[in-house]
Each structure stands twice: as structure tokens, then as C-alpha cells.
mmCIF file of C-alpha atoms in Angstrom:
data_model
loop_
_atom_site.group_PDB
_atom_site.id
_atom_site.type_symbol
_atom_site.label_atom_id
_atom_site.label_comp_id
_atom_site.label_asym_id
_atom_site.label_seq_id
_atom_site.Cartn_x
_atom_site.Cartn_y
_atom_site.Cartn_z
ATOM 1 C CA MET I 1 -0.019 0.059 0.010
ATOM 2 C CA SER I 2 1.154 3.487 -0.660
ATOM 3 C CA ALA I 3 -0.239 6.870 0.215
ATOM 4 C CA LEU I 4 -2.035 8.712 -2.551
ATOM 5 C CA ARG I 5 -3.294 12.331 -2.533
ATOM 6 C CA LEU I 6 -5.765 13.215 -5.247
ATOM 7 C CA THR I 7 -7.830 16.295 -6.104
ATOM 8 C CA VAL I 8 -11.016 15.243 -7.847
ATOM 9 C CA ASN I 9 -13.726 17.710 -8.913
ATOM 10 C CA GLY I 10 -12.320 20.238 -6.390
ATOM 11 C CA GLY I 11 -12.280 17.861 -3.434
ATOM 12 C CA GLU I 12 -9.135 16.516 -1.741
ATOM 13 C CA HIS I 13 -8.745 12.823 -1.067
ATOM 14 C CA VAL I 14 -6.042 10.968 0.821
ATOM 15 C CA LEU I 15 -6.026 7.201 0.203
ATOM 16 C CA ASP I 16 -3.765 4.235 0.862
ATOM 17 C CA VAL I 17 -3.799 1.933 -2.170
ATOM 18 C CA PRO I 18 -1.363 -0.375 -3.942
ATOM 19 C CA VAL I 19 0.900 1.058 -6.594
ATOM 20 C CA GLY I 20 -0.381 -0.083 -9.931
ATOM 21 C CA THR I 21 -3.994 0.794 -9.185
ATOM 22 C CA SER I 22 -5.474 2.781 -12.003
ATOM 23 C CA LEU I 23 -7.096 6.145 -11.684
ATOM 24 C CA ALA I 24 -10.324 4.644 -13.018
ATOM 25 C CA GLN I 25 -10.342 2.035 -10.328
ATOM 26 C CA ILE I 26 -9.805 4.671 -7.634
ATOM 27 C CA LEU I 27 -12.572 6.887 -8.992
ATOM 28 C CA ARG I 28 -15.108 4.084 -9.225
ATOM 29 C CA ASP I 29 -14.198 1.719 -6.353
ATOM 30 C CA GLU I 30 -12.731 4.065 -3.726
ATOM 31 C CA LEU I 31 -14.528 7.355 -4.365
ATOM 32 C CA GLY I 32 -17.875 5.997 -5.713
ATOM 33 C CA LEU I 33 -17.626 8.173 -8.837
ATOM 34 C CA THR I 34 -19.023 5.513 -11.142
ATOM 35 C CA GLY I 35 -19.818 7.918 -13.979
ATOM 36 C CA THR I 36 -16.387 7.169 -15.320
ATOM 37 C CA LYS I 37 -16.771 3.951 -17.227
ATOM 38 C CA ILE I 38 -14.312 1.160 -17.877
ATOM 39 C CA ALA I 39 -14.843 -0.708 -21.163
ATOM 40 C CA CYS I 40 -11.679 -1.857 -22.982
ATOM 41 C CA ASN I 41 -9.455 -1.168 -19.918
ATOM 42 C CA GLU I 42 -6.442 -0.855 -22.224
ATOM 43 C CA GLY I 43 -6.537 2.694 -23.581
ATOM 44 C CA HIS I 44 -8.381 2.166 -26.836
ATOM 45 C CA CYS I 45 -11.976 3.226 -26.383
ATOM 46 C CA GLY I 46 -12.137 6.439 -24.396
ATOM 47 C CA ALA I 47 -15.006 5.404 -22.088
ATOM 48 C CA CYS I 48 -12.796 6.167 -19.064
ATOM 49 C CA THR I 49 -11.814 9.640 -20.228
ATOM 50 C CA VAL I 50 -11.327 12.217 -17.458
ATOM 51 C CA GLN I 51 -9.629 15.594 -17.508
ATOM 52 C CA ILE I 52 -6.361 16.148 -15.760
ATOM 53 C CA ASP I 53 -5.773 19.893 -15.484
ATOM 54 C CA GLY I 54 -8.296 20.300 -18.227
ATOM 55 C CA VAL I 55 -6.744 17.823 -20.682
ATOM 56 C CA PRO I 56 -8.588 14.606 -21.583
ATOM 57 C CA GLN I 57 -6.676 11.490 -20.527
ATOM 58 C CA LEU I 58 -7.457 7.817 -20.137
ATOM 59 C CA SER I 59 -7.988 6.944 -16.495
ATOM 60 C CA CYS I 60 -7.916 3.205 -17.085
ATOM 61 C CA ILE I 61 -4.224 3.332 -18.116
ATOM 62 C CA THR I 62 -3.250 6.178 -15.785
ATOM 63 C CA LEU I 63 -1.605 4.927 -12.588
ATOM 64 C CA ALA I 64 -3.259 6.732 -9.710
ATOM 65 C CA HIS I 65 0.041 7.420 -7.980
ATOM 66 C CA ALA I 66 1.446 9.057 -11.074
ATOM 67 C CA VAL I 67 -1.291 11.667 -11.395
ATOM 68 C CA GLU I 68 -0.033 15.210 -11.365
ATOM 69 C CA GLY I 69 -2.779 17.770 -11.431
ATOM 70 C CA GLU I 70 -6.483 18.116 -10.715
ATOM 71 C CA VAL I 71 -8.912 15.494 -11.958
ATOM 72 C CA THR I 72 -12.302 16.348 -13.356
ATOM 73 C CA THR I 73 -14.745 13.521 -13.933
ATOM 74 C CA ILE I 74 -18.231 13.569 -15.570
ATOM 75 C CA GLU I 75 -19.658 14.193 -12.071
ATOM 76 C CA GLY I 76 -17.723 17.442 -12.022
ATOM 77 C CA LEU I 77 -19.340 18.503 -15.309
ATOM 78 C CA ARG I 78 -22.929 17.864 -14.179
ATOM 79 C CA GLU I 79 -23.879 21.471 -14.774
ATOM 80 C CA HIS I 80 -22.008 21.854 -18.076
ATOM 81 C CA PRO I 81 -24.359 22.980 -20.905
ATOM 82 C CA LEU I 82 -22.965 20.111 -23.044
ATOM 83 C CA VAL I 83 -24.912 17.629 -20.932
ATOM 84 C CA GLU I 84 -28.194 19.345 -21.934
ATOM 85 C CA ALA I 85 -26.937 19.635 -25.523
ATOM 86 C CA PHE I 86 -26.327 15.867 -25.663
ATOM 87 C CA VAL I 87 -29.872 15.244 -24.421
ATOM 88 C CA ARG I 88 -31.368 17.755 -26.908
ATOM 89 C CA ALA I 89 -29.483 16.187 -29.821
ATOM 90 C CA ASP I 90 -30.395 12.637 -28.584
ATOM 91 C CA ALA I 91 -26.634 11.880 -28.770
ATOM 92 C CA VAL I 92 -27.019 8.759 -26.664
ATOM 93 C CA GLN I 93 -28.070 5.277 -27.378
ATOM 94 C CA CYS I 94 -26.758 2.700 -24.887
ATOM 95 C CA GLY I 95 -25.049 5.587 -23.124
ATOM 96 C CA TYR I 96 -21.954 3.712 -21.955
ATOM 97 C CA CYS I 97 -19.521 5.919 -23.875
ATOM 98 C CA THR I 98 -21.397 9.153 -23.115
ATOM 99 C CA PRO I 99 -19.550 10.300 -19.938
ATOM 100 C CA GLY I 100 -16.233 10.036 -21.776
ATOM 101 C CA GLN I 101 -17.744 11.824 -24.792
ATOM 102 C CA VAL I 102 -18.880 14.727 -22.653
ATOM 103 C CA VAL I 103 -15.567 14.962 -20.828
ATOM 104 C CA SER I 104 -13.672 15.176 -24.160
ATOM 105 C CA ALA I 105 -16.201 17.556 -25.613
ATOM 106 C CA ALA I 106 -16.018 19.858 -22.611
ATOM 107 C CA ALA I 107 -12.243 20.169 -22.968
ATOM 108 C CA LEU I 108 -12.706 20.843 -26.758
ATOM 109 C CA VAL I 109 -15.231 23.713 -26.280
ATOM 110 C CA ALA I 110 -13.228 25.158 -23.419
ATOM 111 C CA ALA I 111 -10.301 25.644 -25.822
ATOM 112 C CA ASN I 112 -12.412 26.265 -28.943
ATOM 113 C CA PRO I 113 -16.026 27.305 -28.214
ATOM 114 C CA GLN I 114 -17.116 27.118 -31.828
ATOM 115 C CA PRO I 115 -15.287 24.200 -33.331
ATOM 116 C CA THR I 116 -15.812 23.186 -36.972
ATOM 117 C CA ARG I 117 -16.944 19.719 -37.867
ATOM 118 C CA GLU I 118 -13.403 18.750 -38.814
ATOM 119 C CA GLU I 119 -12.090 20.090 -35.470
ATOM 120 C CA ILE I 120 -14.769 18.136 -33.649
ATOM 121 C CA ARG I 121 -13.852 14.930 -35.499
ATOM 122 C CA HIS I 122 -10.134 15.367 -34.754
ATOM 123 C CA ALA I 123 -10.716 16.175 -31.062
ATOM 124 C CA MET I 124 -13.322 13.470 -30.449
ATOM 125 C CA ALA I 125 -11.540 10.648 -32.352
ATOM 126 C CA GLY I 126 -10.483 8.945 -29.117
ATOM 127 C CA ASN I 127 -14.038 8.386 -27.912
ATOM 128 C CA ILE I 128 -15.513 5.354 -29.682
ATOM 129 C CA CYS I 129 -19.302 4.851 -29.800
ATOM 130 C CA ARG I 130 -20.260 1.405 -31.014
ATOM 131 C CA CYS I 131 -23.884 2.440 -31.296
ATOM 132 C CA GLY I 132 -22.723 4.907 -33.922
ATOM 133 C CA THR I 133 -24.184 8.105 -32.469
ATOM 134 C CA TYR I 134 -21.339 10.164 -33.976
ATOM 135 C CA PRO I 135 -23.554 12.450 -36.152
ATOM 136 C CA LYS I 136 -25.631 13.332 -33.104
ATOM 137 C CA ILE I 137 -22.559 13.911 -30.935
ATOM 138 C CA GLU I 138 -21.296 16.301 -33.582
ATOM 139 C CA GLU I 139 -24.669 17.991 -33.608
ATOM 140 C CA ALA I 140 -24.638 18.323 -29.775
ATOM 141 C CA ILE I 141 -21.143 19.927 -29.825
ATOM 142 C CA LEU I 142 -22.064 22.249 -32.713
ATOM 143 C CA SER I 143 -25.151 23.465 -30.833
ATOM 144 C CA TRP I 144 -23.898 23.275 -27.259
ATOM 145 C CA GLN I 145 -24.358 27.046 -26.622
ATOM 146 C CA GLY I 146 -28.097 26.612 -27.223
ATOM 147 C CA MET W 1 5.315 -2.657 -6.441
ATOM 148 C CA GLU W 2 6.785 0.779 -5.681
ATOM 149 C CA LEU W 3 6.781 3.975 -7.765
ATOM 150 C CA LEU W 4 9.828 6.189 -7.678
ATOM 151 C CA ARG W 5 9.902 9.705 -9.014
ATOM 152 C CA PRO W 6 13.536 10.748 -9.399
ATOM 153 C CA SER W 7 14.280 14.436 -9.961
ATOM 154 C CA SER W 8 17.792 13.938 -11.381
ATOM 155 C CA LEU W 9 19.448 11.404 -13.747
ATOM 156 C CA GLU W 10 21.907 10.464 -11.041
ATOM 157 C CA GLU W 11 19.105 9.006 -8.993
ATOM 158 C CA LEU W 12 18.192 6.488 -11.733
ATOM 159 C CA ASP W 13 19.031 2.994 -10.558
ATOM 160 C CA GLY W 14 17.245 0.179 -12.314
ATOM 161 C CA GLY W 15 13.538 -0.485 -12.429
ATOM 162 C CA LEU W 16 11.015 -0.193 -15.241
ATOM 163 C CA LEU W 17 10.930 3.295 -16.688
ATOM 164 C CA LEU W 18 7.619 4.937 -17.239
ATOM 165 C CA HIS W 19 6.696 8.234 -18.885
ATOM 166 C CA GLY W 20 3.134 8.673 -20.214
ATOM 167 C CA GLY W 21 2.359 5.084 -19.397
ATOM 168 C CA THR W 22 0.212 4.455 -22.496
ATOM 169 C CA GLU W 23 2.352 1.452 -23.411
ATOM 170 C CA VAL W 24 3.930 0.347 -20.144
ATOM 171 C CA VAL W 25 0.724 0.256 -18.094
ATOM 172 C CA PRO W 26 -1.272 -2.014 -20.420
ATOM 173 C CA LEU W 27 1.833 -4.282 -20.867
ATOM 174 C CA LEU W 28 2.271 -4.532 -17.076
ATOM 175 C CA ARG W 29 -1.356 -5.400 -16.703
ATOM 176 C CA GLU W 30 -1.048 -8.095 -19.370
ATOM 177 C CA GLY W 31 1.945 -9.502 -17.675
ATOM 178 C CA LEU W 32 4.162 -8.805 -20.699
ATOM 179 C CA LEU W 33 6.281 -6.533 -18.487
ATOM 180 C CA GLU W 34 7.073 -7.282 -14.847
ATOM 181 C CA THR W 35 8.697 -5.187 -12.175
ATOM 182 C CA GLU W 36 8.687 -4.458 -8.505
ATOM 183 C CA ARG W 37 9.983 -0.954 -9.115
ATOM 184 C CA LEU W 38 8.406 1.533 -11.482
ATOM 185 C CA VAL W 39 10.301 4.685 -12.189
ATOM 186 C CA ASP W 40 8.367 7.773 -13.325
ATOM 187 C CA VAL W 41 10.965 9.613 -15.455
ATOM 188 C CA ARG W 42 8.822 12.717 -16.125
ATOM 189 C CA GLY W 43 10.984 14.661 -13.671
ATOM 190 C CA VAL W 44 14.223 13.956 -15.546
ATOM 191 C CA VAL W 45 13.398 13.849 -19.241
ATOM 192 C CA PRO W 46 13.437 17.222 -21.065
ATOM 193 C CA ARG W 47 10.123 18.451 -22.455
ATOM 194 C CA GLY W 48 9.540 21.092 -25.105
ATOM 195 C CA VAL W 49 11.099 22.344 -28.339
ATOM 196 C CA ASP W 50 14.256 24.464 -28.317
ATOM 197 C CA GLY W 51 15.366 25.244 -31.891
ATOM 198 C CA ALA W 52 16.313 21.962 -33.500
ATOM 199 C CA VAL W 53 16.222 20.033 -30.171
ATOM 200 C CA ILE W 54 13.064 18.330 -28.972
ATOM 201 C CA GLY W 55 12.825 17.002 -25.444
ATOM 202 C CA ALA W 56 11.943 13.333 -25.488
ATOM 203 C CA GLY W 57 9.356 14.054 -22.880
ATOM 204 C CA THR W 58 7.397 16.338 -25.187
ATOM 205 C CA THR W 59 3.940 14.925 -25.824
ATOM 206 C CA LEU W 60 2.673 14.140 -29.317
ATOM 207 C CA ALA W 61 -0.234 16.540 -28.624
ATOM 208 C CA GLU W 62 2.306 19.380 -28.035
ATOM 209 C CA LEU W 63 4.193 18.473 -31.210
ATOM 210 C CA GLU W 64 1.145 18.245 -33.504
ATOM 211 C CA VAL W 65 0.529 21.966 -33.048
ATOM 212 C CA GLU W 66 4.209 23.000 -32.973
ATOM 213 C CA PRO W 67 4.950 25.252 -36.027
ATOM 214 C CA ALA W 68 8.732 25.040 -35.581
ATOM 215 C CA ILE W 69 9.146 21.372 -36.428
ATOM 216 C CA PRO W 70 9.237 19.743 -39.920
ATOM 217 C CA ASP W 71 5.927 18.933 -41.563
ATOM 218 C CA ALA W 72 6.564 15.188 -41.619
ATOM 219 C CA LEU W 73 7.061 15.035 -37.837
ATOM 220 C CA ARG W 74 4.102 17.224 -37.060
ATOM 221 C CA GLU W 75 1.852 15.232 -39.347
ATOM 222 C CA ALA W 76 3.115 11.936 -37.974
ATOM 223 C CA CYS W 77 2.222 13.156 -34.487
ATOM 224 C CA ARG W 78 -1.208 14.448 -35.560
ATOM 225 C CA LEU W 79 -2.082 11.094 -37.247
ATOM 226 C CA ALA W 80 -0.846 8.933 -34.391
ATOM 227 C CA ALA W 81 -3.137 7.353 -31.845
ATOM 228 C CA SER W 82 -6.091 9.206 -30.284
ATOM 229 C CA PRO W 83 -6.233 12.710 -28.752
ATOM 230 C CA GLN W 84 -6.067 11.340 -25.180
ATOM 231 C CA LEU W 85 -3.098 9.106 -26.056
ATOM 232 C CA ARG W 86 -1.336 12.001 -27.813
ATOM 233 C CA SER W 87 -1.764 14.130 -24.660
ATOM 234 C CA MET W 88 -0.303 11.364 -22.446
ATOM 235 C CA GLY W 89 2.314 9.768 -24.672
ATOM 236 C CA SER W 90 5.774 11.169 -25.128
ATOM 237 C CA LEU W 91 8.002 11.389 -28.203
ATOM 238 C CA GLY W 92 10.537 9.054 -26.590
ATOM 239 C CA GLY W 93 7.852 6.604 -25.520
ATOM 240 C CA ASN W 94 6.432 6.532 -28.994
ATOM 241 C CA LEU W 95 9.841 5.611 -30.423
ATOM 242 C CA LEU W 96 10.103 2.673 -28.004
ATOM 243 C CA GLN W 97 6.581 1.266 -28.324
ATOM 244 C CA ALA W 98 6.337 -2.403 -28.824
ATOM 245 C CA THR W 99 4.868 -4.232 -31.865
ATOM 246 C CA ARG W 100 1.113 -4.516 -32.323
ATOM 247 C CA CYS W 101 1.560 -8.133 -33.455
ATOM 248 C CA TRP W 102 -1.409 -9.846 -31.868
ATOM 249 C CA TYR W 103 0.537 -13.019 -31.160
ATOM 250 C CA TRP W 104 3.165 -11.065 -29.254
ATOM 251 C CA ARG W 105 0.524 -9.037 -27.427
ATOM 252 C CA LEU W 106 -1.364 -12.175 -26.436
ATOM 253 C CA GLY W 107 1.782 -13.664 -24.986
ATOM 254 C CA TYR W 108 2.337 -16.453 -27.558
ATOM 255 C CA ASP W 109 5.751 -18.063 -27.241
ATOM 256 C CA CYS W 110 6.908 -16.238 -30.413
ATOM 257 C CA ARG W 111 10.412 -15.341 -31.423
ATOM 258 C CA LEU W 112 10.264 -11.841 -29.873
ATOM 259 C CA HIS W 113 9.287 -13.602 -26.601
ATOM 260 C CA GLY W 114 12.265 -16.016 -26.941
ATOM 261 C CA GLY W 115 10.348 -18.811 -28.597
ATOM 262 C CA ASP W 116 11.314 -20.699 -31.777
ATOM 263 C CA ARG W 117 8.599 -19.732 -34.245
ATOM 264 C CA CYS W 118 6.826 -16.710 -35.702
ATOM 265 C CA HIS W 119 3.132 -17.593 -35.277
ATOM 266 C CA ALA W 120 2.155 -14.722 -37.618
ATOM 267 C CA ARG W 121 4.008 -16.248 -40.593
ATOM 268 C CA ASP W 122 1.718 -19.284 -40.593
ATOM 269 C CA GLY W 123 -1.253 -17.631 -38.979
ATOM 270 C CA GLU W 124 -3.067 -14.342 -39.141
ATOM 271 C CA HIS W 125 -0.727 -11.694 -40.577
ATOM 272 C CA ARG W 126 -2.705 -9.307 -42.685
ATOM 273 C CA GLU W 127 -1.260 -6.323 -40.680
ATOM 274 C CA HIS W 128 2.297 -7.633 -40.765
ATOM 275 C CA ALA W 129 5.639 -6.997 -42.516
ATOM 276 C CA ILE W 130 6.597 -7.065 -46.155
ATOM 277 C CA PHE W 131 10.318 -6.628 -45.561
ATOM 278 C CA ALA W 132 12.739 -8.525 -43.283
ATOM 279 C CA ASN W 133 9.885 -10.765 -42.116
ATOM 280 C CA GLU W 134 11.753 -14.129 -42.147
ATOM 281 C CA PHE W 135 12.565 -14.359 -38.410
ATOM 282 C CA CYS W 136 9.780 -12.201 -37.106
ATOM 283 C CA ALA W 137 6.950 -10.789 -39.248
ATOM 284 C CA SER W 138 5.898 -7.984 -36.887
ATOM 285 C CA ALA W 139 5.419 -4.513 -38.404
ATOM 286 C CA HIS W 140 6.839 -1.458 -36.633
ATOM 287 C CA PRO W 141 3.916 0.730 -35.533
ATOM 288 C CA SER W 142 5.611 4.120 -35.002
ATOM 289 C CA ASP W 143 4.590 6.880 -37.399
ATOM 290 C CA VAL W 144 6.944 9.170 -35.544
ATOM 291 C CA ALA W 145 9.976 6.893 -35.864
ATOM 292 C CA ALA W 146 9.498 6.760 -39.634
ATOM 293 C CA ALA W 147 9.351 10.527 -39.786
ATOM 294 C CA LEU W 148 12.457 10.945 -37.663
ATOM 295 C CA VAL W 149 14.434 8.366 -39.671
ATOM 296 C CA ALA W 150 13.527 10.131 -42.908
ATOM 297 C CA LEU W 151 14.514 13.464 -41.374
ATOM 298 C CA GLY W 152 17.872 12.020 -40.336
ATOM 299 C CA ALA W 153 17.302 12.834 -36.679
ATOM 300 C CA ARG W 154 19.649 11.996 -33.882
ATOM 301 C CA VAL W 155 18.847 10.976 -30.391
ATOM 302 C CA ARG W 156 20.778 11.688 -27.174
ATOM 303 C CA THR W 157 20.351 9.266 -24.325
ATOM 304 C CA ASN W 158 21.812 9.288 -20.800
ATOM 305 C CA GLN W 159 24.643 7.115 -22.186
ATOM 306 C CA ARG W 160 25.364 8.168 -25.816
ATOM 307 C CA GLU W 161 24.263 9.958 -28.988
ATOM 308 C CA LEU W 162 23.168 8.038 -32.091
ATOM 309 C CA ALA W 163 21.031 8.330 -35.179
ATOM 310 C CA VAL W 164 17.382 7.475 -34.560
ATOM 311 C CA GLU W 165 17.803 4.846 -37.234
ATOM 312 C CA GLU W 166 20.522 3.195 -35.091
ATOM 313 C CA LEU W 167 18.077 2.889 -32.190
ATOM 314 C CA TYR W 168 16.568 -0.028 -34.094
ATOM 315 C CA ARG W 169 17.881 -3.473 -35.001
ATOM 316 C CA LEU W 170 16.258 -6.554 -36.605
ATOM 317 C CA PRO W 171 15.716 -9.305 -34.032
ATOM 318 C CA ASP W 172 17.757 -12.493 -34.550
ATOM 319 C CA GLU W 173 18.413 -15.838 -32.872
ATOM 320 C CA GLY W 174 20.972 -14.344 -30.485
ATOM 321 C CA ASN W 175 19.143 -11.138 -29.601
ATOM 322 C CA ARG W 176 15.345 -10.820 -29.775
ATOM 323 C CA SER W 177 15.215 -7.088 -29.160
ATOM 324 C CA THR W 178 14.118 -4.657 -31.858
ATOM 325 C CA THR W 179 16.060 -1.776 -30.266
ATOM 326 C CA THR W 180 19.719 -1.248 -29.475
ATOM 327 C CA LEU W 181 18.824 0.349 -26.134
ATOM 328 C CA GLU W 182 20.943 -0.793 -23.191
ATOM 329 C CA SER W 183 19.570 -1.588 -19.747
ATOM 330 C CA GLY W 184 18.994 1.694 -17.899
ATOM 331 C CA GLU W 185 19.309 3.780 -21.054
ATOM 332 C CA LEU W 186 16.847 6.616 -21.329
ATOM 333 C CA LEU W 187 16.094 8.778 -24.311
ATOM 334 C CA LEU W 188 16.497 12.497 -23.504
ATOM 335 C CA GLU W 189 16.530 14.598 -26.581
ATOM 336 C CA ILE W 190 15.986 14.385 -30.289
ATOM 337 C CA GLU W 191 18.004 16.644 -32.590
ATOM 338 C CA LEU W 192 16.850 17.459 -36.096
ATOM 339 C CA PRO W 193 19.434 18.275 -38.758
ATOM 340 C CA PRO W 194 18.556 21.073 -41.267
ATOM 341 C CA ALA W 195 16.140 19.705 -43.795
ATOM 342 C CA GLY W 196 14.026 20.988 -46.586
ATOM 343 C CA ALA W 197 10.368 20.097 -47.143
ATOM 344 C CA SER W 198 9.039 16.901 -45.739
ATOM 345 C CA VAL W 199 5.892 14.922 -45.773
ATOM 346 C CA TYR W 200 4.192 12.029 -43.949
ATOM 347 C CA LEU W 201 1.427 9.968 -45.517
ATOM 348 C CA LYS W 202 -0.437 7.233 -43.729
ATOM 349 C CA ALA W 203 -2.918 4.525 -44.713
ATOM 350 C CA MET W 204 -5.169 3.323 -41.963
ATOM 351 C CA ASP W 205 -8.027 0.759 -41.801
ATOM 352 C CA ARG W 206 -10.210 3.686 -40.670
ATOM 353 C CA LYS W 207 -9.786 7.348 -41.082
ATOM 354 C CA ARG W 208 -8.595 8.169 -37.506
ATOM 355 C CA TRP W 209 -7.021 6.624 -34.462
ATOM 356 C CA ALA W 210 -5.380 3.572 -36.067
ATOM 357 C CA PHE W 211 -1.921 2.241 -36.397
ATOM 358 C CA PRO W 212 -0.307 2.557 -39.859
ATOM 359 C CA GLN W 213 -1.036 -0.114 -42.425
ATOM 360 C CA VAL W 214 1.729 1.669 -44.247
ATOM 361 C CA GLY W 215 3.174 5.029 -43.316
ATOM 362 C CA VAL W 216 5.561 6.884 -45.657
ATOM 363 C CA ALA W 217 7.807 9.698 -44.595
ATOM 364 C CA VAL W 218 9.903 11.575 -47.119
ATOM 365 C CA ALA W 219 12.279 14.432 -46.287
ATOM 366 C CA ARG W 220 14.322 16.425 -48.756
ATOM 367 C CA HIS W 221 17.854 16.905 -47.494
ATOM 368 C CA GLU W 222 20.301 19.751 -48.034
ATOM 369 C CA ASP W 223 21.821 18.198 -51.123
ATOM 370 C CA GLY W 224 18.308 17.975 -52.603
ATOM 371 C CA SER W 225 17.979 14.181 -52.303
ATOM 372 C CA PRO W 226 14.841 12.744 -50.759
ATOM 373 C CA ARG W 227 15.233 10.291 -47.858
ATOM 374 C CA ILE W 228 12.371 7.814 -47.470
ATOM 375 C CA ALA W 229 11.415 5.798 -44.352
ATOM 376 C CA LEU W 230 8.355 3.523 -43.915
ATOM 377 C CA ALA W 231 6.295 2.505 -40.900
ATOM 378 C CA GLY W 232 4.254 -0.681 -40.775
ATOM 379 C CA VAL W 233 6.268 -2.699 -43.284
ATOM 380 C CA ALA W 234 9.092 -4.322 -41.320
ATOM 381 C CA PRO W 235 9.821 -5.144 -37.680
ATOM 382 C CA ILE W 236 11.648 -1.819 -37.474
ATOM 383 C CA PRO W 237 11.357 1.526 -39.288
ATOM 384 C CA TRP W 238 12.426 0.736 -42.878
ATOM 385 C CA ARG W 239 14.498 2.847 -45.260
ATOM 386 C CA ILE W 240 14.222 2.594 -48.958
ATOM 387 C CA GLU W 241 16.065 4.568 -51.612
ATOM 388 C CA GLY W 242 13.222 4.888 -54.068
ATOM 389 C CA VAL W 243 9.968 3.361 -55.182
ATOM 390 C CA ASP W 244 11.755 0.603 -57.140
ATOM 391 C CA ASP W 245 13.066 -0.854 -53.846
ATOM 392 C CA LEU W 246 9.494 -2.017 -53.212
ATOM 393 C CA ASP W 247 10.069 -4.595 -56.003
ATOM 394 C CA ALA W 248 12.323 -6.390 -53.491
ATOM 395 C CA ALA W 249 9.542 -6.779 -50.864
ATOM 396 C CA THR W 250 8.972 -10.283 -49.577
ATOM 397 C CA PRO W 251 5.337 -10.074 -48.528
ATOM 398 C CA LEU W 252 3.553 -12.937 -46.834
ATOM 399 C CA PRO W 253 0.486 -14.348 -48.542
ATOM 400 C CA ARG W 254 -1.873 -11.903 -46.793
ATOM 401 C CA THR W 255 0.437 -8.892 -46.737
ATOM 402 C CA GLU W 256 0.828 -8.641 -50.503
ATOM 403 C CA TRP W 257 -1.732 -5.835 -50.539
ATOM 404 C CA LYS W 258 0.700 -3.602 -48.702
ATOM 405 C CA VAL W 259 3.180 -3.523 -51.544
ATOM 406 C CA PRO W 260 1.120 -1.619 -54.075
ATOM 407 C CA LEU W 261 -0.154 0.496 -51.193
ATOM 408 C CA ALA W 262 3.330 1.461 -50.205
ATOM 409 C CA ARG W 263 4.234 2.041 -53.819
ATOM 410 C CA ALA W 264 1.347 4.486 -54.281
ATOM 411 C CA LEU W 265 2.120 6.355 -51.069
ATOM 412 C CA VAL W 266 5.829 6.686 -51.823
ATOM 413 C CA ARG W 267 4.982 8.062 -55.332
ATOM 414 C CA ARG W 268 2.420 10.425 -53.856
ATOM 415 C CA ALA W 269 4.872 11.622 -51.181
ATOM 416 C CA LEU W 270 7.665 12.194 -53.711
ATOM 417 C CA ALA W 271 5.274 14.076 -55.964
ATOM 418 C CA ALA W 272 4.191 16.271 -53.037
ATOM 419 C CA LEU W 273 7.834 17.363 -52.569
ATOM 420 C CA ALA W 274 8.627 17.739 -56.292
#
């Protein structure tokens, strides 16, 4: 076991967990933040995406003890207008990839509030949706400001 | 397992080195790497671009928007992996990534794992090599490595300085490694020589976030001659002198399609620089 200090959605946490534990495991199993999903668990699919200091990263292949910076999960973006935009655009089918999609999209619009379709496709390429809701995700991001 | 975070090179003393973790963490989880001591080297590897010198700790995401680097390198970074992986993964780590050969990744007792056969040669190999594939048919997945080899870049480690090209070796019976890296050796900086125009073209099985089926980097050097390096066609980044060298490819039955693909991309890249 090894001490771990994490800032998640503005809150400080001190834990004692084995080195090798992923950030996704900590978020879900230790902190109860189950909005972050684990699907492939090897860094391919983007379901586990969280922001670290505002940059989308893959929590399933991030070692919790190596995190430098503040973590923002989907729970920390509950009030973000993108959530409503995803609902308006019906950009959800099974919904499993959606938290990761919103986390990536929130970082995109923070840096670039009016992205083009091409910019959306480049920035969102690491979030895979096997239901194929991509056109609606694009629509949600294009219209996120209402 | 312990995690060390040295703040100077002098503190390095064995263990498994980790930077962005995008390769090391999955390989640890799969049991393809084992260690009791992980060493987070982010505190000791330079990061950022200073003239012609790029810190090996610079992320691909930083490089894909860096106007001061050659087009081939910027494009190779932009087309690599996914946005999240580009934000996590470092230039040095990208150069040292392992093969995507599914037999190797699944832990088959293949030649790279010290075994006595290449399972891909007789089995599923549509993504595999068309050159130097007799001993091991894996295909090198690094877009960035091909770009740096074409650009004639050099790398400085904590032990020596060498051409990026010399970082790689074909595995053989006596040594199964695809790199010349020594134990405890750490990539620190990449230095780019003066070069003219350059380009990187990449064929993927989907439009984004895929490893190269074939990647072609071409850089025009000071004397005007183009230097060509390919990704995805051999167990290591592969140099060719011109499109005719593809006639010497030795594809496996289900990698024959890569030969005309490579030929077309090389022609297109050369035309782009003409």
C-alpha cells in the first residue's frame, strides 16, 4: 500500500492503495464516482476519459500514484451545458460511452467554443461509440451554446 | 510494487521506466512486463522544443501543433493514436513502443518472446511485414519513428548519442530485441538536422485513431536528395532509396496488398515534394 493524494472535482482525497491501481479504479471503487466507465481497460476506447488539469486523458491506463494535477470527472461536469446539448441532440443510445464523450467535448469547447466539424472529428476521435451516435454527438457539440 | 519519481538522472538506478504510461501500463497489466519498481521519469526527461532540439518528454499533442518542427514530424504526431493518447504519450515513448503483433501481445511463445517460431508467418498476418519478415513478421507501428528516420534525426540518451535509425535493429536468434537500447538507457533529446520540405502519408483501416497499415515519410535533405522511411512494413522503421526498392519486398500471402499501397504512397509523397 502506498499513500495517494488526489484532487477530484475540487475535493481533496487521501487514500492508501497499492501502486499499480489505475485512476479509473480509484474513482469508481474508492470514491464511488461511477460515472467514469471502464470498457476496454487498455486505452483504446475512451469510455474512461477524465480531464487532468483540463486535458482529456485515459484513466484506465493512468496509474493513480502518477497523477499530477486536478482530476475532473463527468460528475464534475454535471452542470455543463454540453450535458443538456447531448440530451437535446439525442446523442445517446446505450449511453456507456457518453460520460467520456462529454468529458472530451467539454475540453474541446473550453479551448475552442465554436469548433468546426473537422475540429470536432479530430478532437473526439479517441471516444468510440459502437452504437454509432457520432452524427448526433457532432450536432450536440455544434449546438452546445443553445 | 513501488513507484519512484527521481528528480535527477543520477538518481536512476534500475527499475522499469515509465513516462506517459500508455504502453507500459497495459503491458504490465497483461503480464508482458514485470517489475517491482516503477520509475516515473517525467521529472528527468526534457520536455519542449528548443530550436532543433526536442525533449523526449514532449507529448505528441504538443508536437502536433508546433509550427517550428518539420511537416513530416508534425503530421506523424497528428495522425498517431487518439487525442487522449497523444496528450499522455511522449515522443521518446512513441519511439520505443512495442509491436502490435497480436501473437506477441497475447503472450504467444513467439520469437520476440524468446520462442522458436513466428506464429504470424503461418497464422493471421494481414497487418504484418513485407520486408525482413523471415525471423519475425511484426510490423513497426511508430509513425513518428519513420518521420524521424526520414529526417535524419539523432537521439541523445543518458549514455550516448546516435542516429534514430541506429536505435533499431532486426531481431535475430541471439538477440530478440528490436532496439539497441541498453539496460537503464533513457532517451533524453531528439535533434533534427537542417532539412528541406518533408511529408508524412499514412494509410489506416479507418480514417482516424489507427496504427499505420503503411506510413511513408519523405524528407528532402540539403543536397536535394529525398530520404524515405516507412512505418508498418518491417519489424523496425524501414529505409528505402526509391519506389523501385518495393520490388524487393517479400510479402507474406496476406500482406501482398501492402506492396502496391506502399508504392502508391511513396509516389504520392515524392510528388508532393517535387
